[in-house]
Amino acid sequence: MPFFITDIFPYLKKNVQKKLEIQLNLVLKNSSQYEILKSVVVNIFKEKYVPKFKEILASSNNHLIKQIFLEGGFIEKDQASQYPYFEEIPLIEFQEYYYLPNELYYSILNDDFFLKERYLIGYLSKIPEKELKFWYQWQKEATEIGYSISEPLNNNLIHFYYFTLLNPISLPRNFFPKKIQYDFKEIFDKILYTYPFCLFYENTFSFYQTLRKLYFKEGKPIFLKIDQQKVNLKDVLVYFLSGKLVPLFNNKKLEKIYLTKELRDIEFTFDKKVLYLNTKNNHFI
């Protein structure tokens, strides 16, 4: 998980400390002003660096900052050398990694750019607390990781984001969404009126509560037809579990389902309706 600059600063090398202070135009050594400094650094990122950060993400070019963000906030130094980086955004250099500062994440949380561009972090503030609770419960049960996030989860969305993005869930290789946006019925048409989805329609269960019940349900595998592909329901649920497919809610009502951009095992890019799947060592078309 990435660090706050104000937390990690005393443990950084002197040259890294100096570089950060120059980039932020701020003296960071005064620990007695800890909470004030943290707020000041968040505002510096919001005003000075977020516009450039969005420009980097919107570009089609490879960039170290983009790769770090998509992969969960940090990257090994050995991997970093293959990406262009021109020091536009302050990074934390600690041990054998580069980290995006936590202050950056807090400065972008409610920025509409990240919703419009389909980044998972942009959707989280739009998801009702009840849905977040059942999604969180489902993740903890599926991963068997006892990671604790204080409630209400809506007040701790950055922790929720890291947990979702970095939990050890591997995406299935036999289902690749071909569209950015889906209607609810396009994915779940075959099981809309069966248990437990009937409970969702009766407003008894939340959406993620229903998905959790489906995920742990024993019995004969259920196959759905999505994008002309025959897909195991369990594989579809893994996409929701890992935050690759997420619902957009309006007044707590589910409207559409979207494919998000953050990387997990596979990078999705769309070019002339052709889906390119890129892993570290292979390229599929």
GROMACS .gro file of C-alpha atoms in nm:
model
  285
    1MET     CA    1   0.000   0.000   0.000
    2PRO     CA    2   0.138   0.348  -0.087
    3PHE     CA    3   0.256   0.583   0.187
    4PHE     CA    4   0.177   0.939   0.286
    5ILE     CA    5   0.482   1.154   0.217
    6THR     CA    6   0.440   1.303   0.564
    7ASP     CA    7   0.453   0.952   0.720
    8ILE     CA    8   0.746   0.807   0.529
    9PHE     CA    9   0.959   1.122   0.498
   10PRO     CA   10   1.189   1.058   0.801
   11TYR     CA   11   1.281   0.714   0.663
   12LEU     CA   12   1.379   0.829   0.313
   13LYS     CA   13   1.732   0.887   0.190
   14LYS     CA   14   1.854   1.246   0.219
   15ASN     CA   15   1.863   1.303  -0.157
   16VAL     CA   16   1.505   1.173  -0.189
   17GLN     CA   17   1.390   1.400   0.094
   18LYS     CA   18   1.551   1.702  -0.070
   19LYS     CA   19   1.397   1.622  -0.409
   20LEU     CA   20   1.047   1.596  -0.261
   21GLU     CA   21   1.085   1.925  -0.073
   22ILE     CA   22   1.195   2.098  -0.393
   23GLN     CA   23   0.906   1.951  -0.594
   24LEU     CA   24   0.650   2.047  -0.331
   25ASN     CA   25   0.821   2.376  -0.244
   26LEU     CA   26   0.767   2.284   0.119
   27VAL     CA   27   0.979   2.207   0.425
   28LEU     CA   28   0.871   1.864   0.549
   29LYS     CA   29   1.100   1.814   0.848
   30ASN     CA   30   0.875   1.977   1.110
   31SER     CA   31   0.696   1.678   1.264
   32SER     CA   32   0.506   1.900   1.510
   33GLN     CA   33   0.300   2.028   1.216
   34TYR     CA   34   0.213   1.676   1.098
   35GLU     CA   35  -0.164   1.708   1.036
   36ILE     CA   36  -0.131   2.054   0.885
   37LEU     CA   37   0.148   1.934   0.655
   38LYS     CA   38  -0.059   1.638   0.537
   39SER     CA   39  -0.348   1.867   0.441
   40VAL     CA   40  -0.113   2.114   0.273
   41VAL     CA   41   0.052   1.839   0.064
   42VAL     CA   42  -0.288   1.706  -0.050
   43ASN     CA   43  -0.381   2.057  -0.166
   44ILE     CA   44  -0.047   2.097  -0.346
   45PHE     CA   45  -0.115   1.777  -0.538
   46LYS     CA   46  -0.468   1.885  -0.620
   47GLU     CA   47  -0.368   2.226  -0.750
   48LYS     CA   48  -0.026   2.160  -0.902
   49TYR     CA   49   0.000   1.794  -1.000
   50VAL     CA   50  -0.348   1.646  -1.061
   51PRO     CA   51  -0.394   1.831  -1.395
   52LYS     CA   52  -0.067   1.681  -1.522
   53PHE     CA   53  -0.156   1.343  -1.375
   54LYS     CA   54  -0.485   1.337  -1.569
   55GLU     CA   55  -0.301   1.443  -1.884
   56ILE     CA   56  -0.065   1.147  -1.846
   57LEU     CA   57  -0.353   0.902  -1.792
   58ALA     CA   58  -0.545   1.039  -2.092
   59SER     CA   59  -0.244   0.999  -2.320
   60SER     CA   60  -0.205   0.683  -2.527
   61ASN     CA   61   0.168   0.685  -2.456
   62ASN     CA   62   0.339   0.451  -2.212
   63HIS     CA   63   0.446   0.633  -1.899
   64LEU     CA   64   0.587   0.524  -1.564
   65ILE     CA   65   0.326   0.723  -1.367
   66LYS     CA   66   0.042   0.563  -1.562
   67GLN     CA   67   0.180   0.213  -1.511
   68ILE     CA   68   0.227   0.265  -1.137
   69PHE     CA   69  -0.129   0.393  -1.100
   70LEU     CA   70  -0.286   0.110  -1.303
   71GLU     CA   71  -0.097  -0.159  -1.113
   72GLY     CA   72  -0.190  -0.041  -0.763
   73GLY     CA   73   0.038   0.246  -0.666
   74PHE     CA   74   0.392   0.109  -0.672
   75ILE     CA   75   0.646  -0.054  -0.903
   76GLU     CA   76   0.984  -0.223  -0.865
   77LYS     CA   77   1.277  -0.006  -0.969
   78ASP     CA   78   1.397  -0.275  -1.210
   79GLN     CA   79   1.065  -0.260  -1.397
   80ALA     CA   80   1.050   0.119  -1.388
   81SER     CA   81   1.348   0.163  -1.619
   82GLN     CA   82   1.148   0.051  -1.925
   83TYR     CA   83   0.899   0.341  -1.897
   84PRO     CA   84   0.958   0.709  -1.981
   85TYR     CA   85   0.946   0.934  -1.676
   86PHE     CA   86   1.017   1.305  -1.676
   87GLU     CA   87   0.956   1.381  -1.307
   88GLU     CA   88   0.619   1.548  -1.363
   89ILE     CA   89   0.470   1.391  -1.049
   90PRO     CA   90   0.652   1.353  -0.713
   91LEU     CA   91   0.724   0.988  -0.635
   92ILE     CA   92   0.831   0.824  -0.312
   93GLU     CA   93   1.153   0.628  -0.366
   94PHE     CA   94   1.182   0.377  -0.083
   95GLN     CA   95   1.394   0.062  -0.074
   96GLU     CA   96   1.353  -0.114  -0.413
   97TYR     CA   97   1.026   0.054  -0.516
   98TYR     CA   98   0.873   0.375  -0.647
   99TYR     CA   99   0.537   0.470  -0.493
  100LEU     CA  100   0.269   0.719  -0.585
  101PRO     CA  101   0.209   0.920  -0.266
  102ASN     CA  102  -0.112   0.861  -0.074
  103GLU     CA  103  -0.174   1.235  -0.090
  104LEU     CA  104  -0.229   1.201  -0.465
  105TYR     CA  105  -0.508   0.946  -0.413
  106TYR     CA  106  -0.684   1.169  -0.161
  107SER     CA  107  -0.663   1.461  -0.403
  108ILE     CA  108  -0.838   1.271  -0.687
  109LEU     CA  109  -1.103   1.073  -0.499
  110ASN     CA  110  -1.402   1.286  -0.600
  111ASP     CA  111  -1.268   1.412  -0.933
  112ASP     CA  112  -1.524   1.342  -1.209
  113PHE     CA  113  -1.244   1.270  -1.457
  114PHE     CA  114  -1.187   0.929  -1.299
  115LEU     CA  115  -1.554   0.835  -1.327
  116LYS     CA  116  -1.577   0.958  -1.686
  117GLU     CA  117  -1.261   0.768  -1.782
  118ARG     CA  118  -1.381   0.448  -1.610
  119TYR     CA  119  -1.121   0.414  -1.337
  120LEU     CA  120  -1.235   0.205  -1.042
  121ILE     CA  121  -1.140   0.481  -0.798
  122GLY     CA  122  -1.391   0.709  -0.972
  123TYR     CA  123  -1.683   0.474  -0.908
  124LEU     CA  124  -1.631   0.407  -0.539
  125SER     CA  125  -1.780   0.732  -0.410
  126LYS     CA  126  -2.094   0.660  -0.617
  127ILE     CA  127  -2.157   0.320  -0.458
  128PRO     CA  128  -2.398   0.318  -0.158
  129GLU     CA  129  -2.259   0.220   0.182
  130LYS     CA  130  -2.476  -0.092   0.194
  131GLU     CA  131  -2.327  -0.215  -0.134
  132LEU     CA  132  -1.973  -0.142  -0.020
  133LYS     CA  133  -2.029  -0.343   0.299
  134PHE     CA  134  -2.141  -0.655   0.113
  135TRP     CA  135  -1.869  -0.617  -0.148
  136TYR     CA  136  -1.609  -0.585   0.130
  137GLN     CA  137  -1.750  -0.888   0.314
  138TRP     CA  138  -1.743  -1.090  -0.009
  139GLN     CA  139  -1.380  -0.995  -0.079
  140LYS     CA  140  -1.268  -1.091   0.272
  141GLU     CA  141  -1.444  -1.429   0.254
  142ALA     CA  142  -1.318  -1.507  -0.097
  143THR     CA  143  -0.956  -1.408  -0.028
  144GLU     CA  144  -0.947  -1.519   0.338
  145ILE     CA  145  -0.756  -1.200   0.417
  146GLY     CA  146  -0.849  -1.042   0.749
  147TYR     CA  147  -0.783  -0.687   0.632
  148SER     CA  148  -0.972  -0.440   0.850
  149ILE     CA  149  -1.129  -0.118   0.720
  150SER     CA  150  -1.316   0.105   0.963
  151GLU     CA  151  -1.680   0.185   0.895
  152PRO     CA  152  -1.843   0.374   0.741
  153LEU     CA  153  -1.655   0.249   0.437
  154ASN     CA  154  -1.752   0.564   0.246
  155ASN     CA  155  -1.512   0.749   0.477
  156ASN     CA  156  -1.229   0.506   0.401
  157LEU     CA  157  -1.255   0.463   0.025
  158ILE     CA  158  -0.880   0.479  -0.039
  159HIS     CA  159  -0.822   0.180   0.192
  160PHE     CA  160  -1.111   0.001   0.022
  161TYR     CA  161  -0.960   0.082  -0.319
  162TYR     CA  162  -0.620  -0.063  -0.229
  163PHE     CA  163  -0.775  -0.376  -0.082
  164THR     CA  164  -0.985  -0.437  -0.394
  165LEU     CA  165  -0.710  -0.363  -0.641
  166LEU     CA  166  -0.435  -0.558  -0.465
  167ASN     CA  167  -0.619  -0.859  -0.329
  168PRO     CA  168  -0.490  -1.191  -0.469
  169ILE     CA  169  -0.773  -1.272  -0.709
  170SER     CA  170  -0.677  -1.402  -1.052
  171LEU     CA  171  -0.906  -1.316  -1.339
  172PRO     CA  172  -1.027  -1.606  -1.556
  173ARG     CA  173  -0.862  -1.633  -1.896
  174ASN     CA  174  -1.167  -1.757  -2.084
  175PHE     CA  175  -1.389  -1.449  -2.060
  176PHE     CA  176  -1.290  -1.111  -2.202
  177PRO     CA  177  -1.553  -0.834  -2.195
  178LYS     CA  178  -1.576  -0.675  -2.538
  179LYS     CA  179  -1.772  -0.364  -2.444
  180ILE     CA  180  -1.720  -0.078  -2.202
  181GLN     CA  181  -2.082  -0.056  -2.085
  182TYR     CA  182  -2.349  -0.319  -2.024
  183ASP     CA  183  -2.717  -0.322  -1.942
  184PHE     CA  184  -2.801  -0.529  -1.639
  185LYS     CA  185  -2.995  -0.782  -1.848
  186GLU     CA  186  -2.712  -0.830  -2.095
  187ILE     CA  187  -2.511  -1.008  -1.829
  188PHE     CA  188  -2.768  -1.169  -1.599
  189ASP     CA  189  -3.067  -1.230  -1.828
  190LYS     CA  190  -3.067  -1.607  -1.778
  191ILE     CA  191  -3.092  -1.591  -1.397
  192LEU     CA  192  -3.288  -1.271  -1.337
  193TYR     CA  193  -3.592  -1.435  -1.181
  194THR     CA  194  -3.427  -1.725  -1.001
  195TYR     CA  195  -3.294  -1.739  -0.646
  196PRO     CA  196  -3.110  -1.535  -0.521
  197PHE     CA  197  -3.161  -1.270  -0.792
  198CYS     CA  198  -3.534  -1.269  -0.727
  199LEU     CA  199  -3.450  -1.127  -0.383
  200PHE     CA  200  -3.258  -0.842  -0.541
  201TYR     CA  201  -3.562  -0.756  -0.755
  202GLU     CA  202  -3.781  -0.760  -0.446
  203ASN     CA  203  -3.545  -0.502  -0.288
  204THR     CA  204  -3.462  -0.747  -0.011
  205PHE     CA  205  -3.096  -0.800  -0.100
  206SER     CA  206  -2.834  -0.558  -0.219
  207PHE     CA  207  -2.660  -0.620  -0.553
  208TYR     CA  208  -2.329  -0.735  -0.402
  209GLN     CA  209  -2.512  -0.943  -0.142
  210THR     CA  210  -2.677  -1.129  -0.429
  211LEU     CA  211  -2.347  -1.176  -0.614
  212ARG     CA  212  -2.188  -1.311  -0.296
  213LYS     CA  213  -2.463  -1.570  -0.256
  214LEU     CA  214  -2.420  -1.674  -0.619
  215TYR     CA  215  -2.042  -1.699  -0.576
  216PHE     CA  216  -2.061  -1.937  -0.281
  217LYS     CA  217  -2.363  -2.129  -0.408
  218GLU     CA  218  -2.299  -2.499  -0.460
  219GLY     CA  219  -2.445  -2.696  -0.748
  220LYS     CA  220  -2.424  -2.744  -1.122
  221PRO     CA  221  -2.226  -2.469  -1.305
  222ILE     CA  222  -2.440  -2.202  -1.472
  223PHE     CA  223  -2.337  -2.071  -1.813
  224LEU     CA  224  -2.435  -1.730  -1.947
  225LYS     CA  225  -2.412  -1.587  -2.298
  226ILE     CA  226  -2.234  -1.251  -2.302
  227ASP     CA  227  -2.094  -1.083  -2.614
  228GLN     CA  228  -2.169  -1.404  -2.803
  229GLN     CA  229  -1.945  -1.591  -2.560
  230LYS     CA  230  -2.051  -1.883  -2.343
  231VAL     CA  231  -1.927  -1.787  -1.998
  232ASN     CA  232  -1.932  -1.961  -1.662
  233LEU     CA  233  -2.126  -1.747  -1.412
  234LYS     CA  234  -1.846  -1.799  -1.158
  235ASP     CA  235  -1.600  -1.630  -1.398
  236VAL     CA  236  -1.830  -1.331  -1.441
  237LEU     CA  237  -1.858  -1.297  -1.064
  238VAL     CA  238  -1.479  -1.283  -1.031
  239TYR     CA  239  -1.480  -0.970  -1.249
  240PHE     CA  240  -1.723  -0.805  -1.006
  241LEU     CA  241  -1.530  -0.933  -0.707
  242SER     CA  242  -1.204  -0.781  -0.834
  243GLY     CA  243  -1.355  -0.449  -0.943
  244LYS     CA  244  -1.310  -0.500  -1.318
  245LEU     CA  245  -1.687  -0.489  -1.369
  246VAL     CA  246  -1.869  -0.241  -1.145
  247PRO     CA  247  -2.225  -0.107  -1.128
  248LEU     CA  248  -2.299   0.265  -1.142
  249PHE     CA  249  -2.573   0.363  -0.900
  250ASN     CA  250  -2.806   0.663  -0.923
  251ASN     CA  251  -3.012   0.730  -0.610
  252LYS     CA  252  -2.914   0.379  -0.494
  253LYS     CA  253  -3.063   0.227  -0.811
  254LEU     CA  254  -2.837   0.025  -1.038
  255GLU     CA  255  -2.828   0.182  -1.385
  256LYS     CA  256  -2.541   0.038  -1.588
  257ILE     CA  257  -2.245  -0.191  -1.546
  258TYR     CA  258  -1.901  -0.076  -1.661
  259LEU     CA  259  -1.564  -0.226  -1.734
  260THR     CA  260  -1.295  -0.042  -1.537
  261LYS     CA  261  -0.940   0.033  -1.651
  262GLU     CA  262  -0.712  -0.056  -1.361
  263LEU     CA  263  -0.488  -0.354  -1.431
  264ARG     CA  264  -0.508  -0.687  -1.260
  265ASP     CA  265  -0.369  -0.982  -1.454
  266ILE     CA  266  -0.466  -0.842  -1.792
  267GLU     CA  267  -0.464  -0.499  -1.952
  268PHE     CA  268  -0.768  -0.412  -2.162
  269THR     CA  269  -0.745  -0.162  -2.445
  270PHE     CA  270  -0.997  -0.093  -2.719
  271ASP     CA  271  -0.899  -0.010  -3.075
  272LYS     CA  272  -1.151  -0.024  -3.361
  273LYS     CA  273  -1.361  -0.276  -3.169
  274VAL     CA  274  -1.066  -0.515  -3.144
  275LEU     CA  275  -0.969  -0.628  -2.795
  276TYR     CA  276  -0.598  -0.655  -2.724
  277LEU     CA  277  -0.492  -0.854  -2.421
  278ASN     CA  278  -0.142  -0.784  -2.294
  279THR     CA  279   0.035  -0.986  -2.030
  280LYS     CA  280   0.398  -0.944  -1.929
  281ASN     CA  281   0.527  -1.205  -2.170
  282ASN     CA  282   0.253  -1.264  -2.427
  283HIS     CA  283   0.030  -1.070  -2.664
  284PHE     CA  284  -0.307  -1.199  -2.778
  285ILE     CA  285  -0.543  -1.062  -3.039
   0.00000   0.00000   0.00000
